[in-house]
Coordinates of C-alpha atoms in Angstrom, one line a residue:
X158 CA 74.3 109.7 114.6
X159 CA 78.0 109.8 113.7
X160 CA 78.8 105.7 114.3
X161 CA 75.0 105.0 113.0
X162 CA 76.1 106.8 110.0
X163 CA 79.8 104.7 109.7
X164 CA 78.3 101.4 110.5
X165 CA 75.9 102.0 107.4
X166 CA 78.7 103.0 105.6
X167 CA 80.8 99.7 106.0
X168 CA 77.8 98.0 105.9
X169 CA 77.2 98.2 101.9
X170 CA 81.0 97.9 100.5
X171 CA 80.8 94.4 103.0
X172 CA 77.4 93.2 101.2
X173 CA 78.9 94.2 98.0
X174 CA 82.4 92.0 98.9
X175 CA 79.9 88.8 99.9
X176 CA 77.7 89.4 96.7
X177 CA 81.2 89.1 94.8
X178 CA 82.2 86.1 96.3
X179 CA 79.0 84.6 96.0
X180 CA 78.7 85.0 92.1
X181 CA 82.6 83.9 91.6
X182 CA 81.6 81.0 94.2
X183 CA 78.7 79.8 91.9
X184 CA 80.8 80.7 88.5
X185 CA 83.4 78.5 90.2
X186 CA 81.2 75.4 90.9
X187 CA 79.8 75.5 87.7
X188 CA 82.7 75.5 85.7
X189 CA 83.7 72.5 87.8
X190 CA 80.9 70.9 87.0
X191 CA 81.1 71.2 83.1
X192 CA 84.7 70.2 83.4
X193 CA 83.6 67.0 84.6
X194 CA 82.2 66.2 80.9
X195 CA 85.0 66.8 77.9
X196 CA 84.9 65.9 74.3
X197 CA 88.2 65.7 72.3
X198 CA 87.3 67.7 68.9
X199 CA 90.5 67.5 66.4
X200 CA 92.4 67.5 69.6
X201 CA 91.3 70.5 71.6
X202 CA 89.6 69.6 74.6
X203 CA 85.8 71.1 74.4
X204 CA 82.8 70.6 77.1
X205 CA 79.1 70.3 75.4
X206 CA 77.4 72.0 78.1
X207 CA 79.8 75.4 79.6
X208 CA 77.0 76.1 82.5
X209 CA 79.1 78.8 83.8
X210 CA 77.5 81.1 81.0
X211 CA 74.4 80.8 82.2
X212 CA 75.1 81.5 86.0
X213 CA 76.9 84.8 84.3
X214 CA 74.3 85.8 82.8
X215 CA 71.7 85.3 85.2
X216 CA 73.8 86.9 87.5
X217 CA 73.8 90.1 85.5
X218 CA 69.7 90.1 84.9
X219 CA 69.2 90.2 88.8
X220 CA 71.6 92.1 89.5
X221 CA 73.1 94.6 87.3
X222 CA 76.4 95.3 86.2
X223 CA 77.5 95.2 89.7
X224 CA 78.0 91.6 89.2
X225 CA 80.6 92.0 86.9
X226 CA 83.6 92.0 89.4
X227 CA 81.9 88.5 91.3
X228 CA 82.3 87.3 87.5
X229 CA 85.7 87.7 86.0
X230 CA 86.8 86.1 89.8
X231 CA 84.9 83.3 88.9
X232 CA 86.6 83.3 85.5
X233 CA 89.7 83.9 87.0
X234 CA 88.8 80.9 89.4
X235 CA 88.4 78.5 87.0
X236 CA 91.4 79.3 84.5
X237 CA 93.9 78.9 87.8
X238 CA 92.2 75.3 88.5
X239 CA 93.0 74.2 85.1
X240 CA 96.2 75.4 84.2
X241 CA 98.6 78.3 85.4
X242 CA 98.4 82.3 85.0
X243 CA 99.7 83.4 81.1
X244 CA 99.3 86.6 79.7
X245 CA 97.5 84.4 76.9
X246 CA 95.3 84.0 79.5
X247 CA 93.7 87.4 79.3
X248 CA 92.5 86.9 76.0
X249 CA 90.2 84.0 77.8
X250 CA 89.3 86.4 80.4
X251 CA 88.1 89.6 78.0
X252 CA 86.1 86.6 76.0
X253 CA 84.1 85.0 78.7
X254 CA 83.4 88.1 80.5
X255 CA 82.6 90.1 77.4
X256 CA 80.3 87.0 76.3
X257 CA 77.7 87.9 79.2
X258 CA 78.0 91.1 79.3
X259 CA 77.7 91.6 75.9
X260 CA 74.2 89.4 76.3
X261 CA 73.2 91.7 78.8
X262 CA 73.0 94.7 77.4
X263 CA 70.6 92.9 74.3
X264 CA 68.4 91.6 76.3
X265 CA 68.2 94.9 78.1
X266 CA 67.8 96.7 74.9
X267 CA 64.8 94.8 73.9
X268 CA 63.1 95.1 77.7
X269 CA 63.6 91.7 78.5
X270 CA 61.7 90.0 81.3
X271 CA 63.3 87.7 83.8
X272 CA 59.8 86.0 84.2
X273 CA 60.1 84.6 80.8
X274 CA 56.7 85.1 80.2
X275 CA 56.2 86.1 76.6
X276 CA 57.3 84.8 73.4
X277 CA 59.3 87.6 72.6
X278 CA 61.8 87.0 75.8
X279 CA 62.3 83.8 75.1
X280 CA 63.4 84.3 71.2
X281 CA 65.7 87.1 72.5
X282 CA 67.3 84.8 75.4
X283 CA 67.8 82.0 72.3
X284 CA 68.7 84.3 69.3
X285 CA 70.7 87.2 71.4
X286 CA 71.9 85.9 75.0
X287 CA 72.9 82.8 73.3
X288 CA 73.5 82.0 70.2
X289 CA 75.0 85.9 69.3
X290 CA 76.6 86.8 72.3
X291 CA 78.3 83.5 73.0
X292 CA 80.1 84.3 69.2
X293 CA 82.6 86.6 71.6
X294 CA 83.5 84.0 73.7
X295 CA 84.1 81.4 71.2
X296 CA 85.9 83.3 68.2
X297 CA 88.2 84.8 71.3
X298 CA 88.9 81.4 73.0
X299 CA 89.7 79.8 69.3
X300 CA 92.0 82.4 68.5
X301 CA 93.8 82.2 71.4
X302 CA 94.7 78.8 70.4
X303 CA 95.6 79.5 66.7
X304 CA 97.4 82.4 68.3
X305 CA 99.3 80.0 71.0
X306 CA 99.9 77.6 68.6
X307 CA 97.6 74.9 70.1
X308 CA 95.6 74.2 67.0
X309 CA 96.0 74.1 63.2
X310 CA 94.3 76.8 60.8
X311 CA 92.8 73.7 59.3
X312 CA 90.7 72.0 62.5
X313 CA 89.7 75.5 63.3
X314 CA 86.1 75.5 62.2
X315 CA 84.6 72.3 64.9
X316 CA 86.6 73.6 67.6
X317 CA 84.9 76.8 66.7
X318 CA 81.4 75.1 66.4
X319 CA 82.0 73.0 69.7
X320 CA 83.1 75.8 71.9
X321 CA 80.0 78.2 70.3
X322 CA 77.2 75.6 70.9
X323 CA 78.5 74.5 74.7
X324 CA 78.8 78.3 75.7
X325 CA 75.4 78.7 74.3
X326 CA 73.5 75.4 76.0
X327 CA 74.9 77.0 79.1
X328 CA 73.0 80.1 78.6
X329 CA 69.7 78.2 77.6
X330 CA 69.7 75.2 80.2
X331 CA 70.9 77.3 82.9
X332 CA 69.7 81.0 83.3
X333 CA 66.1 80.2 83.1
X334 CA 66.3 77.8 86.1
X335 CA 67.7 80.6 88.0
X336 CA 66.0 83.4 86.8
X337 CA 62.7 80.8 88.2
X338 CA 64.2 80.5 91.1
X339 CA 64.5 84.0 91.3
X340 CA 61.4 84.5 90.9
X341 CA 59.6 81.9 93.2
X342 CA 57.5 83.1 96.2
X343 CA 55.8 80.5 97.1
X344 CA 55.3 76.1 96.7
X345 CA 53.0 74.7 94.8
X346 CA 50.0 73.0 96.6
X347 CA 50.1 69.4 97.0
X348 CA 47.9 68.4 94.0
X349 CA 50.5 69.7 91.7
X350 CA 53.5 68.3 93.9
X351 CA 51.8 65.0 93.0
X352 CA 51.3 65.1 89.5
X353 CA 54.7 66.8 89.5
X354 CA 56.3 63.3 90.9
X355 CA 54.6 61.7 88.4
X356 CA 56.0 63.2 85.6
X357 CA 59.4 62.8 87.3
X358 CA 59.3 59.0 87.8
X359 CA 58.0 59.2 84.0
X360 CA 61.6 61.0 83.0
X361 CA 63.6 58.6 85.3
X362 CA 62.1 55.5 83.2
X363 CA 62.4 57.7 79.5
X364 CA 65.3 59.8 79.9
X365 CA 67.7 56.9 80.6
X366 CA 66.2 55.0 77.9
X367 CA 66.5 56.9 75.3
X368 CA 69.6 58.4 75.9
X369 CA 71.4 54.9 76.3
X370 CA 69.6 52.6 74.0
X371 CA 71.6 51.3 70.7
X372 CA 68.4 51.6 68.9
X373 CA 69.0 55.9 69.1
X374 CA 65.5 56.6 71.1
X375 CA 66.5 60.0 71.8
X376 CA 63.2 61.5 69.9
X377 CA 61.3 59.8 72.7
X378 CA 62.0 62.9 75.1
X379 CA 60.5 65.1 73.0
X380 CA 56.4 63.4 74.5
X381 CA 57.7 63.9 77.9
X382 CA 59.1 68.0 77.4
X383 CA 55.7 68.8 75.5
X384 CA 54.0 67.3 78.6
X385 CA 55.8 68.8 81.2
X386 CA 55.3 72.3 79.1
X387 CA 51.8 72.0 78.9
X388 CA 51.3 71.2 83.0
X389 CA 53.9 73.1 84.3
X390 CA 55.2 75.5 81.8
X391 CA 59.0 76.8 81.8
X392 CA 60.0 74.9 85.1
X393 CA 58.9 72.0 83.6
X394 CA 60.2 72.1 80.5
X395 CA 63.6 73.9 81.0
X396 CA 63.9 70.8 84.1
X397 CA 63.1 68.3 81.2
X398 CA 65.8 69.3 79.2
X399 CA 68.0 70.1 81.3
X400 CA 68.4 66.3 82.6
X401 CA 68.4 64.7 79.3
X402 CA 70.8 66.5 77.8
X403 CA 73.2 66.0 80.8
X404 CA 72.4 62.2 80.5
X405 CA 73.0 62.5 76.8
X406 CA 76.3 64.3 77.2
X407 CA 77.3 61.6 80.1
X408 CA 76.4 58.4 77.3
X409 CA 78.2 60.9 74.5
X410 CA 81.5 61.4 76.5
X411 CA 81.0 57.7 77.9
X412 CA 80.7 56.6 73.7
X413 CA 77.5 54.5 75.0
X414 CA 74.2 54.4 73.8
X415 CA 73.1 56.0 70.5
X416 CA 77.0 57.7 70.0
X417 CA 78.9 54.3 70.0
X418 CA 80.8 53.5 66.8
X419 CA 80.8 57.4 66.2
X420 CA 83.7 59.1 65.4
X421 CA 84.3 62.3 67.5
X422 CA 83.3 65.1 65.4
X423 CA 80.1 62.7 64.8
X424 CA 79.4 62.5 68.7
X425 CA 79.7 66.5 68.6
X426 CA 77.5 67.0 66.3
X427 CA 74.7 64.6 67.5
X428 CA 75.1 65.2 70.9
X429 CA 75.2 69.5 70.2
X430 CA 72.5 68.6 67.8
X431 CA 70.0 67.2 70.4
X432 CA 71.1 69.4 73.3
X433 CA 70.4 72.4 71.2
X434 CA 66.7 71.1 69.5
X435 CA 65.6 70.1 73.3
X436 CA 66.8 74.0 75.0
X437 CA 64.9 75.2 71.9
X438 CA 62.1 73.3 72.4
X439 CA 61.7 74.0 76.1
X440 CA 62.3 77.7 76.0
X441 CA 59.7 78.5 73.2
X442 CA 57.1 76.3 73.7
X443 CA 56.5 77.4 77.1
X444 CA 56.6 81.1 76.3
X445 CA 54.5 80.5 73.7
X446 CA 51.8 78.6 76.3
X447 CA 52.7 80.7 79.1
X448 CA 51.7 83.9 77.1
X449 CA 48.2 82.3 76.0
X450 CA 47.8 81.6 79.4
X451 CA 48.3 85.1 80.6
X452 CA 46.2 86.2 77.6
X453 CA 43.2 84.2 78.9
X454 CA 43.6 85.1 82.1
X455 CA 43.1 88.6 81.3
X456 CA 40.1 87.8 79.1
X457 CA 38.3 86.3 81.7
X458 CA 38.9 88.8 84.2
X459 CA 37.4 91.4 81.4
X460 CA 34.4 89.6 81.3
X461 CA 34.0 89.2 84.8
X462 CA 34.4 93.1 85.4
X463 CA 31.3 93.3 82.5
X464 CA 29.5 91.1 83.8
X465 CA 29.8 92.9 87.1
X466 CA 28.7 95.8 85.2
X467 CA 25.9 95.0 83.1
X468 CA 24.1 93.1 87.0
X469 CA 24.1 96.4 88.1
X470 CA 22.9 98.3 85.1
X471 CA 20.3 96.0 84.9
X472 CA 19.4 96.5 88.9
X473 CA 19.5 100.5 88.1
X474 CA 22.0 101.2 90.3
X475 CA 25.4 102.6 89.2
X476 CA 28.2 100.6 88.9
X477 CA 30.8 100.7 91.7
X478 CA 33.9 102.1 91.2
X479 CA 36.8 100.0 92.0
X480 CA 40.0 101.1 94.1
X481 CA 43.0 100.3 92.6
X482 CA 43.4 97.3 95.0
X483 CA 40.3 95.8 94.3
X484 CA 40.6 96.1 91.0
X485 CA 44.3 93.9 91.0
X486 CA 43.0 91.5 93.6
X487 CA 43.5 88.1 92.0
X488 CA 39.4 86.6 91.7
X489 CA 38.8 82.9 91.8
X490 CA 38.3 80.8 88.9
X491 CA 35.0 79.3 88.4

């Protein structure tokens, strides 16, 4: 039993290495990715959308604190890739790994789902995973700056508002689509892979439109997310916004489309201004339908159970009692 016992042994502390470098892989990629897009706000360099806060967090909701270490590599990552190891850097380090962990420990506190199934989640994913925690990770990157002598006491305030709102879109475009995948066990059948591709050829025609038209068409998204809210819920919706705002960020940076002739700080705020409407829109609006959903799901199995009932008080025989199996087993609609 004695080399049973060490293989086990090395067994977990090896998992626990590949789960590290799987987290600080993905926290690596994505901050690649939003690197790709910048905006120059009274001459710091900002990104609209930081995704990496959202595969932090997420990474924290399935797996515990455990992904902590996987994290601050990934941060650690990124910081390298763009410039080279300061003890100023630490300040960027404690921010953006005390952003998500911060977040974290919220969302726990209220007994946040991952399923996103409730109203309540998704207002405490908006108002505490983003839009409070992501204060930590802004006010310390800022400072850093002021600190380093990078930026002026004066242009503090947008570089503030820029660096808040991208950490936050990361959190809301980005966690829920991985918390869902998460979550998935099994395809969809193919009557809702259809109407699923129609709705997608729908986005490729709108999104592009209204995102690089001079007439500013970007309320013309808005249709399409209700839509794919009300057929497929958060995976729709969260999908919906998630491509138009990185087309609008693409036209934004790119100075094309409804943010030509804008001055910089205007492009921020239009372009944080639409991001942040459409991650709001998604998130709550499929709780909300998701929730009503489950609610009349639950109703009808009530009344199915009665009506069970009342066919055999009316045969005078006494109801049958139900194992707890039977009593779970999902019933067919009718």
């Amino acid at each position: 039993m004695a080399p049973v016992v060490g293989i086990q042994d090395l067994r977990r502390p090896a998992l626990y290495a590949l789960l590290t470098l799987a987290i600080a892989a993905g926290y690596f990629a994505a901050g690649r990715l939003g690197l790709m897009r910048q905006l120059v706000v009274q001459g710091a360099v900002v990104t609209p959308i930081w995704p990496p806060t959202g595969v932090a967090l997420a990474s924290l909701l399935i797996f515990g604190i455990r992904a902590l270490p996987g994290i601050t590599l990934g941060i650690l990552l990124v910081v390298m890739s763009i410039t080279s190891l300061q003890p100023a850097v630490t300040g960027t380090l404690a921010g953006n790994t005390a952003a998500p962990v911060c977040a974290y420990l919220l969302l726990r506190r209220v007994g946040f789902r991952t399923d996103l199934s409730r109203l309540r989640d998704g207002v405490a994913l908006v108002f505490l995973g983003a839009l409070a925690s992501m204060l930590i990770s802004a006010s310390a990157g800022v400072g850093l700056l002021v600190l380093t002598g990078k930026l002026d006491a004066p242009d503090v305030w947008p570089v503030w508002l820029a660096w808040w709102v991208g950490d936050a879109m990361g959190v809301l475009l980005v966690t829920p689509i991985l918390l869902l995948l998460h979550d998935v066990r099994r395809p969809p059948g193919l009557a809702r892979w259809k109407e699923a591709t129609g709705l997608a050829l729908i986005a490729c025609v709108l999104i592009p439109l209204a995102t690089y038209s001079s007439l500013s068409l970007l309320f013309l998204v808005y249709p399409l997310l209700i839509l794919a809210a009300l057929r497929f819920q958060l995976a729709g919706s969260i999908l919906c916004a998630l491509v138009a705002s990185t087309m609008a960020t693409i036209a934004a940076t790119d100075h094309d489309g409804p943010f030509a002739e804008l001055t910089r700080v205007e492009v921020m705020l239009k372009l944080q201004a639409f991001n942040g409407s459409m991650a709001l829109t998604a998130l709550l609006l499929s709780a909300v339908i998701t929730e009503q959903h489950n609610t009349r799901h639950s109703v009808e199995r009530a009344c199915q159970d009665l009506v069970e009932v009342l066919e055999h008080l009316t045969a005078g025989d006494a109801p049958r009692s139900r194992t707890p199996r039977e009593t779970d087993r999902p019933r067919s609609r009718r």
